[in-house]
PDB file of C-alpha atoms in Angstrom:
ATOM      1  CA  MET A1076      -9.100 -20.089 -17.321  1.00 43.00           C
ATOM      2  CA  LYS A1077      -8.959 -23.634 -18.648  1.00 41.00           C
ATOM      3  CA  GLN A1078      -5.347 -23.092 -19.915  1.00 43.00           C
ATOM      4  CA  ILE A1079      -4.323 -21.911 -16.357  1.00 40.00           C
ATOM      5  CA  LEU A1080      -5.987 -25.045 -14.749  1.00 37.00           C
ATOM      6  CA  LEU A1081      -4.389 -27.224 -17.227  1.00 38.00           C
ATOM      7  CA  GLY A1082      -0.921 -25.793 -16.499  1.00 42.00           C
ATOM      8  CA  LEU A1083      -1.453 -26.201 -12.727  1.00 38.00           C
ATOM      9  CA  SER A1084      -2.590 -29.847 -13.366  1.00 39.00           C
ATOM     10  CA  LEU A1085       0.470 -30.700 -15.557  1.00 36.00           C
ATOM     11  CA  THR A1086       2.839 -29.173 -12.984  1.00 41.00           C
ATOM     12  CA  ALA A1087       1.218 -31.267 -10.270  1.00 39.00           C
ATOM     13  CA  LEU A1088       1.462 -34.336 -12.303  1.00 35.00           C
ATOM     14  CA  ALA A1089       5.221 -33.628 -13.057  1.00 41.00           C
ATOM     15  CA  THR A1090       5.857 -33.271  -9.690  1.00 41.00           C
ATOM     16  CA  LEU A1091       4.368 -36.543  -8.843  1.00 37.00           C
ATOM     17  CA  ALA A1092       6.286 -38.320 -11.340  1.00 42.00           C
ATOM     18  CA  ILE A1093       9.617 -37.030 -10.117  1.00 42.00           C
ATOM     19  CA  ALA A1094       8.699 -37.779  -6.420  1.00 46.00           C
ATOM     20  CA  GLY A1095       7.987 -41.486  -7.550  1.00 48.00           C
ATOM     21  CA  HIS A1096       7.999 -42.820  -3.989  1.00 48.00           C
ATOM     22  CA  HIS A1097       4.507 -41.279  -3.361  1.00 50.00           C
ATOM     23  CA  GLU A1098       1.670 -43.931  -3.291  1.00 49.00           C
ATOM     24  CA  THR A1099      -1.097 -43.640  -5.792  1.00 52.00           C
ATOM     25  CA  ASP A1100      -3.772 -42.648  -3.241  1.00 57.00           C
ATOM     26  CA  GLU A1101      -1.414 -40.154  -1.725  1.00 60.00           C
ATOM     27  CA  ALA A1102      -0.803 -38.561  -5.060  1.00 53.00           C
ATOM     28  CA  ALA A1103      -4.273 -38.341  -5.925  1.00 53.00           C
ATOM     29  CA  MET A1104      -4.997 -36.525  -2.646  1.00 62.00           C
ATOM     30  CA  ALA A1105      -2.014 -34.068  -3.061  1.00 74.00           C
ATOM     31  CA  MET A1106      -3.649 -32.813  -6.670  1.00 83.00           C
ATOM     32  CA  PRO A1107      -5.948 -30.067  -6.123  1.00 85.00           C
ATOM     33  CA  SER A1108      -9.242 -30.446  -7.786  1.00 88.00           C
ATOM     34  CA  GLU A1109     -10.753 -27.662 -10.279  1.00 87.00           C
ATOM     35  CA  ALA A1110     -13.315 -26.844  -7.580  1.00 88.00           C
ATOM     36  CA  ASP A1111     -10.652 -26.419  -4.965  1.00 88.00           C
ATOM     37  CA  ILE A1112      -8.630 -24.206  -7.334  1.00 89.00           C
ATOM     38  CA  MET A1113     -11.693 -22.100  -8.263  1.00 89.00           C
ATOM     39  CA  ALA A1114     -12.639 -21.648  -4.626  1.00 89.00           C
ATOM     40  CA  ALA A1115      -9.113 -20.482  -3.656  1.00 87.00           C
ATOM     41  CA  MET A1116      -9.012 -18.023  -6.648  1.00 89.00           C
ATOM     42  CA  SER A1117     -12.517 -16.729  -5.644  1.00 87.00           C
ATOM     43  CA  ALA A1118     -11.528 -16.129  -2.083  1.00 86.00           C
ATOM     44  CA  ALA A1119      -8.244 -14.507  -3.197  1.00 87.00           C
ATOM     45  CA  SER A1120     -10.051 -12.168  -5.633  1.00 88.00           C
ATOM     46  CA  THR A1121     -13.448 -11.210  -4.161  1.00 90.00           C
ATOM     47  CA  PRO A1122     -13.430  -7.677  -2.434  1.00 88.00           C
ATOM     48  CA  GLY A1123     -14.548  -7.594   1.185  1.00 88.00           C
ATOM     49  CA  ALA A1124     -14.830  -5.356   4.325  1.00 92.00           C
ATOM     50  CA  PRO A1125     -11.217  -4.290   4.097  1.00 91.00           C
ATOM     51  CA  HIS A1126     -11.772  -2.929   0.710  1.00 94.00           C
ATOM     52  CA  LYS A1127     -14.859  -1.049   1.542  1.00 92.00           C
ATOM     53  CA  LYS A1128     -12.819   0.849   4.176  1.00 92.00           C
ATOM     54  CA  LEU A1129     -10.754   2.013   1.158  1.00 94.00           C
ATOM     55  CA  ALA A1130     -13.862   3.418  -0.365  1.00 95.00           C
ATOM     56  CA  ASP A1131     -14.215   5.739   2.536  1.00 94.00           C
ATOM     57  CA  SER A1132     -11.067   7.713   1.224  1.00 95.00           C
ATOM     58  CA  VAL A1133     -12.632   8.355  -2.300  1.00 97.00           C
ATOM     59  CA  GLY A1134     -13.028  12.096  -3.291  1.00 97.00           C
ATOM     60  CA  THR A1135     -11.045  15.309  -3.775  1.00 98.00           C
ATOM     61  CA  PHE A1136      -9.053  16.579  -0.933  1.00 98.00           C
ATOM     62  CA  ASN A1137      -7.004  19.594  -0.041  1.00 97.00           C
ATOM     63  CA  ALA A1138      -3.673  18.561   1.625  1.00 97.00           C
ATOM     64  CA  GLU A1139      -1.566  20.637   3.877  1.00 96.00           C
ATOM     65  CA  MET A1140       1.799  19.149   4.343  1.00 95.00           C
ATOM     66  CA  MET A1141       5.170  19.930   6.476  1.00 95.00           C
ATOM     67  CA  MET A1142       8.417  18.228   5.297  1.00 93.00           C
ATOM     68  CA  TYR A1143      11.357  17.944   7.574  1.00 93.00           C
ATOM     69  CA  MET A1144      14.728  17.352   5.828  1.00 87.00           C
ATOM     70  CA  GLY A1145      16.366  15.885   8.778  1.00 86.00           C
ATOM     71  CA  PRO A1146      16.217  15.222  12.582  1.00 89.00           C
ATOM     72  CA  GLY A1147      15.617  18.720  13.950  1.00 84.00           C
ATOM     73  CA  ALA A1148      15.224  20.494  10.766  1.00 88.00           C
ATOM     74  CA  GLU A1149      12.688  23.412  10.291  1.00 91.00           C
ATOM     75  CA  PRO A1150       9.681  22.196   8.374  1.00 92.00           C
ATOM     76  CA  GLU A1151       8.984  23.312   4.950  1.00 92.00           C
ATOM     77  CA  ALA A1152       5.233  23.941   4.235  1.00 93.00           C
ATOM     78  CA  MET A1153       3.527  22.603   1.128  1.00 93.00           C
ATOM     79  CA  GLN A1154      -0.064  22.392  -0.263  1.00 94.00           C
ATOM     80  CA  MET A1155      -1.458  19.734  -2.642  1.00 96.00           C
ATOM     81  CA  THR A1156      -4.636  18.799  -4.367  1.00 98.00           C
ATOM     82  CA  VAL A1157      -5.512  15.047  -4.025  1.00 98.00           C
ATOM     83  CA  GLU A1158      -7.866  13.086  -6.205  1.00 98.00           C
ATOM     84  CA  ARG A1159      -8.813   9.558  -5.136  1.00 98.00           C
ATOM     85  CA  HIS A1160     -10.772   7.036  -6.910  1.00 98.00           C
ATOM     86  CA  LEU A1161     -11.321   3.208  -6.891  1.00 98.00           C
ATOM     87  CA  GLU A1162     -10.197   0.947  -9.803  1.00 97.00           C
ATOM     88  CA  LEU A1163     -10.323  -2.798 -10.486  1.00 96.00           C
ATOM     89  CA  GLY A1164     -13.808  -3.295  -9.148  1.00 95.00           C
ATOM     90  CA  GLY A1165     -13.175  -1.388  -5.853  1.00 95.00           C
ATOM     91  CA  ARG A1166     -10.120  -3.572  -5.182  1.00 96.00           C
ATOM     92  CA  VAL A1167      -7.612  -0.754  -5.365  1.00 97.00           C
ATOM     93  CA  LEU A1168      -7.615   2.877  -4.113  1.00 98.00           C
ATOM     94  CA  VAL A1169      -5.864   5.226  -6.691  1.00 98.00           C
ATOM     95  CA  GLU A1170      -4.638   8.744  -5.546  1.00 98.00           C
ATOM     96  CA  ASN A1171      -3.120  11.321  -7.752  1.00 98.00           C
ATOM     97  CA  TRP A1172      -1.261  14.293  -5.830  1.00 98.00           C
ATOM     98  CA  LYS A1173      -0.549  17.697  -7.634  1.00 97.00           C
ATOM     99  CA  GLY A1174       1.152  21.005  -6.240  1.00 95.00           C
ATOM    100  CA  SER A1175       4.423  22.376  -5.613  1.00 90.00           C
ATOM    101  CA  ALA A1176       7.342  21.281  -3.336  1.00 86.00           C
ATOM    102  CA  MET A1177      10.652  23.112  -2.782  1.00 83.00           C
ATOM    103  CA  GLY A1178       9.676  25.702  -5.359  1.00 85.00           C
ATOM    104  CA  GLN A1179       9.157  22.995  -8.054  1.00 90.00           C
ATOM    105  CA  PRO A1180       6.023  21.491  -9.630  1.00 94.00           C
ATOM    106  CA  PHE A1181       5.265  18.074  -7.964  1.00 95.00           C
ATOM    107  CA  GLU A1182       3.091  14.983  -8.864  1.00 97.00           C
ATOM    108  CA  GLY A1183       2.579  11.885  -6.976  1.00 97.00           C
ATOM    109  CA  VAL A1184       0.803   8.659  -7.501  1.00 98.00           C
ATOM    110  CA  GLY A1185      -0.309   6.006  -4.814  1.00 97.00           C
ATOM    111  CA  ARG A1186      -2.153   3.026  -4.986  1.00 98.00           C
ATOM    112  CA  THR A1187      -3.383   1.099  -2.012  1.00 98.00           C
ATOM    113  CA  GLY A1188      -5.135  -2.405  -1.820  1.00 97.00           C
ATOM    114  CA  TYR A1189      -5.908  -5.173   0.568  1.00 97.00           C
ATOM    115  CA  ASP A1190      -4.563  -8.729  -0.179  1.00 96.00           C
ATOM    116  CA  ASN A1191      -7.047 -11.323   0.792  1.00 95.00           C
ATOM    117  CA  VAL A1192      -4.209 -14.026   0.885  1.00 95.00           C
ATOM    118  CA  THR A1193      -1.733 -12.448   3.106  1.00 95.00           C
ATOM    119  CA  GLY A1194      -4.437 -10.677   5.199  1.00 95.00           C
ATOM    120  CA  LYS A1195      -2.413  -7.124   4.844  1.00 96.00           C
ATOM    121  CA  TYR A1196      -2.992  -3.851   3.349  1.00 97.00           C
ATOM    122  CA  TRP A1197      -0.328  -2.733   0.806  1.00 98.00           C
ATOM    123  CA  THR A1198       0.497   0.710  -0.815  1.00 97.00           C
ATOM    124  CA  THR A1199       3.032   1.928  -3.283  1.00 96.00           C
ATOM    125  CA  TRP A1200       4.096   5.352  -4.032  1.00 95.00           C
ATOM    126  CA  ASN A1201       5.914   7.167  -6.897  1.00 94.00           C
ATOM    127  CA  ASP A1202       6.460  10.881  -7.650  1.00 95.00           C
ATOM    128  CA  THR A1203       8.351  13.297  -9.746  1.00 96.00           C
ATOM    129  CA  PHE A1204      11.033  13.751  -7.183  1.00 92.00           C
ATOM    130  CA  SER A1205      12.291  10.213  -7.777  1.00 91.00           C
ATOM    131  CA  THR A1206      12.235   7.221 -10.110  1.00 92.00           C
ATOM    132  CA  GLY A1207      12.103   4.663  -7.458  1.00 88.00           C
ATOM    133  CA  VAL A1208       9.129   3.296  -5.484  1.00 90.00           C
ATOM    134  CA  LEU A1209       8.291   3.201  -1.938  1.00 90.00           C
ATOM    135  CA  THR A1210       6.390   0.063  -0.893  1.00 93.00           C
ATOM    136  CA  MET A1211       4.766  -0.499   2.445  1.00 96.00           C
ATOM    137  CA  GLU A1212       2.500  -3.003   4.301  1.00 97.00           C
ATOM    138  CA  GLY A1213      -0.117  -1.885   6.646  1.00 96.00           C
ATOM    139  CA  GLN A1214      -2.799  -3.052   9.189  1.00 95.00           C
ATOM    140  CA  TRP A1215      -5.812  -1.378  10.450  1.00 94.00           C
ATOM    141  CA  ASP A1216      -5.261  -0.666  14.087  1.00 95.00           C
ATOM    142  CA  ALA A1217      -8.649  -0.475  16.085  1.00 92.00           C
ATOM    143  CA  GLU A1218      -7.088   1.281  19.092  1.00 94.00           C
ATOM    144  CA  ILE A1219      -6.094   4.341  17.153  1.00 93.00           C
ATOM    145  CA  ASP A1220      -8.909   4.028  14.446  1.00 92.00           C
ATOM    146  CA  GLY A1221      -6.291   4.255  11.765  1.00 94.00           C
ATOM    147  CA  PHE A1222      -3.700   2.568   9.600  1.00 96.00           C
ATOM    148  CA  VAL A1223      -0.075   1.761  10.530  1.00 97.00           C
ATOM    149  CA  TRP A1224       2.290   1.364   7.741  1.00 97.00           C
ATOM    150  CA  THR A1225       5.936  -0.032   7.624  1.00 97.00           C
ATOM    151  CA  GLY A1226       8.161  -0.253   4.509  1.00 95.00           C
ATOM    152  CA  GLU A1227      11.687   0.383   3.030  1.00 92.00           C
ATOM    153  CA  ALA A1228      12.918   2.909   0.250  1.00 89.00           C
ATOM    154  CA  VAL A1229      16.551   3.863  -0.918  1.00 89.00           C
ATOM    155  CA  ASN A1230      18.210   7.033   0.241  1.00 87.00           C
ATOM    156  CA  PRO A1231      19.324   8.894  -2.961  1.00 87.00           C
ATOM    157  CA  MET A1232      22.403  10.316  -1.297  1.00 87.00           C
ATOM    158  CA  THR A1233      23.801   7.321   0.198  1.00 91.00           C
ATOM    159  CA  LYS A1234      22.159   4.493  -2.029  1.00 91.00           C
ATOM    160  CA  GLN A1235      21.418   2.575   1.491  1.00 91.00           C
ATOM    161  CA  THR A1236      18.126   1.250   2.269  1.00 92.00           C
ATOM    162  CA  TYR A1237      16.149   3.025   4.967  1.00 93.00           C
ATOM    163  CA  THR A1238      12.992   2.072   7.023  1.00 94.00           C
ATOM    164  CA  SER A1239       9.618   4.231   6.854  1.00 94.00           C
ATOM    165  CA  ARG A1240       6.847   4.121   9.079  1.00 96.00           C
ATOM    166  CA  SER A1241       3.425   5.871   8.528  1.00 96.00           C
ATOM    167  CA  VAL A1242       0.420   6.458  10.983  1.00 97.00           C
ATOM    168  CA  ALA A1243      -2.813   7.746   9.349  1.00 97.00           C
ATOM    169  CA  THR A1244      -5.800   8.680  11.516  1.00 96.00           C
ATOM    170  CA  TYR A1245      -9.241  10.123  10.727  1.00 95.00           C
ATOM    171  CA  PRO A1246     -10.429  12.824  13.064  1.00 95.00           C
ATOM    172  CA  SER A1247     -13.651  13.074  11.186  1.00 95.00           C
ATOM    173  CA  GLU A1248     -15.446  11.607   8.043  1.00 93.00           C
ATOM    174  CA  ASP A1249     -13.968  14.212   5.870  1.00 96.00           C
ATOM    175  CA  THR A1250     -10.329  14.647   7.470  1.00 97.00           C
ATOM    176  CA  GLU A1251      -7.379  12.539   7.585  1.00 97.00           C
ATOM    177  CA  GLU A1252      -3.945  13.066   9.416  1.00 97.00           C
ATOM    178  CA  MET A1253      -0.775  11.189   8.649  1.00 97.00           C
ATOM    179  CA  LYS A1254       2.574  11.377  10.283  1.00 97.00           C
ATOM    180  CA  MET A1255       5.495   9.967   8.344  1.00 96.00           C
ATOM    181  CA  TYR A1256       8.743   8.623  10.118  1.00 96.00           C
ATOM    182  CA  GLU A1257      12.140   7.556   8.630  1.00 95.00           C
ATOM    183  CA  ASN A1258      14.994   5.695  10.146  1.00 95.00           C
ATOM    184  CA  HIS A1259      18.342   5.977   8.219  1.00 92.00           C
ATOM    185  CA  GLY A1260      20.427   4.003  10.885  1.00 91.00           C
ATOM    186  CA  GLU A1261      20.558   6.722  13.546  1.00 89.00           C
ATOM    187  CA  GLY A1262      17.062   6.543  14.857  1.00 93.00           C
ATOM    188  CA  GLU A1263      13.589   7.252  13.822  1.00 95.00           C
ATOM    189  CA  TYR A1264      12.553  10.907  13.159  1.00 95.00           C
ATOM    190  CA  LEU A1265       9.514  12.653  11.855  1.00 96.00           C
ATOM    191  CA  SER A1266       9.996  13.497   8.235  1.00 95.00           C
ATOM    192  CA  MET A1267       6.408  14.457   7.045  1.00 95.00           C
ATOM    193  CA  THR A1268       3.062  15.451   8.142  1.00 97.00           C
ATOM    194  CA  PHE A1269      -0.156  15.498   6.352  1.00 96.00           C
ATOM    195  CA  LYS A1270      -3.525  16.983   6.941  1.00 97.00           C
ATOM    196  CA  LEU A1271      -6.238  16.197   4.273  1.00 98.00           C
ATOM    197  CA  THR A1272      -9.549  17.878   4.123  1.00 98.00           C
ATOM    198  CA  ARG A1273     -12.220  16.593   1.548  1.00 97.00           C
ATOM    199  CA  GLU A1274     -13.895  19.371  -0.485  1.00 94.00           C
TER     200      GLU A1274
END
């Protein structure tokens, strides 16, 4: 920690030296104190109410899924088992999905957290059908009593970026429903639905 503080202090001093036109009093005011740095780091790293909301999703779930390969396509049904637990002192929800999809074994890993600095939830997703990552930001929507997520990914066929939107709601304490939409430039369509039931 002392090394971090020293590095920050040296950077601040170098900036002030280059900017030479600052008055001494102004330069002193511009330099953060050790107490200010520690307070900012504490505020950024301390879990709060948004992280407690993540804890509500801990457990083992059975997932029923429908996947749509394109607008108007017939859905393909899939079933998965989902294990969710908290890591990093309750800061991050980690979920492991296992099952089969399109006749092949499937595994997926998701990580979800809340950034105290930006005031937004974030989530990442990786699975065995890709070597890329889907990254999304979200907010809790009190009107629907659920999460709304938005993000981008790359279409493996066209190599073009497309937008993704997900809406997750919680009909009961032990159930979760999600609808996922994609837009590849020709309008948004429903690409997947999920229903999770806690064991």
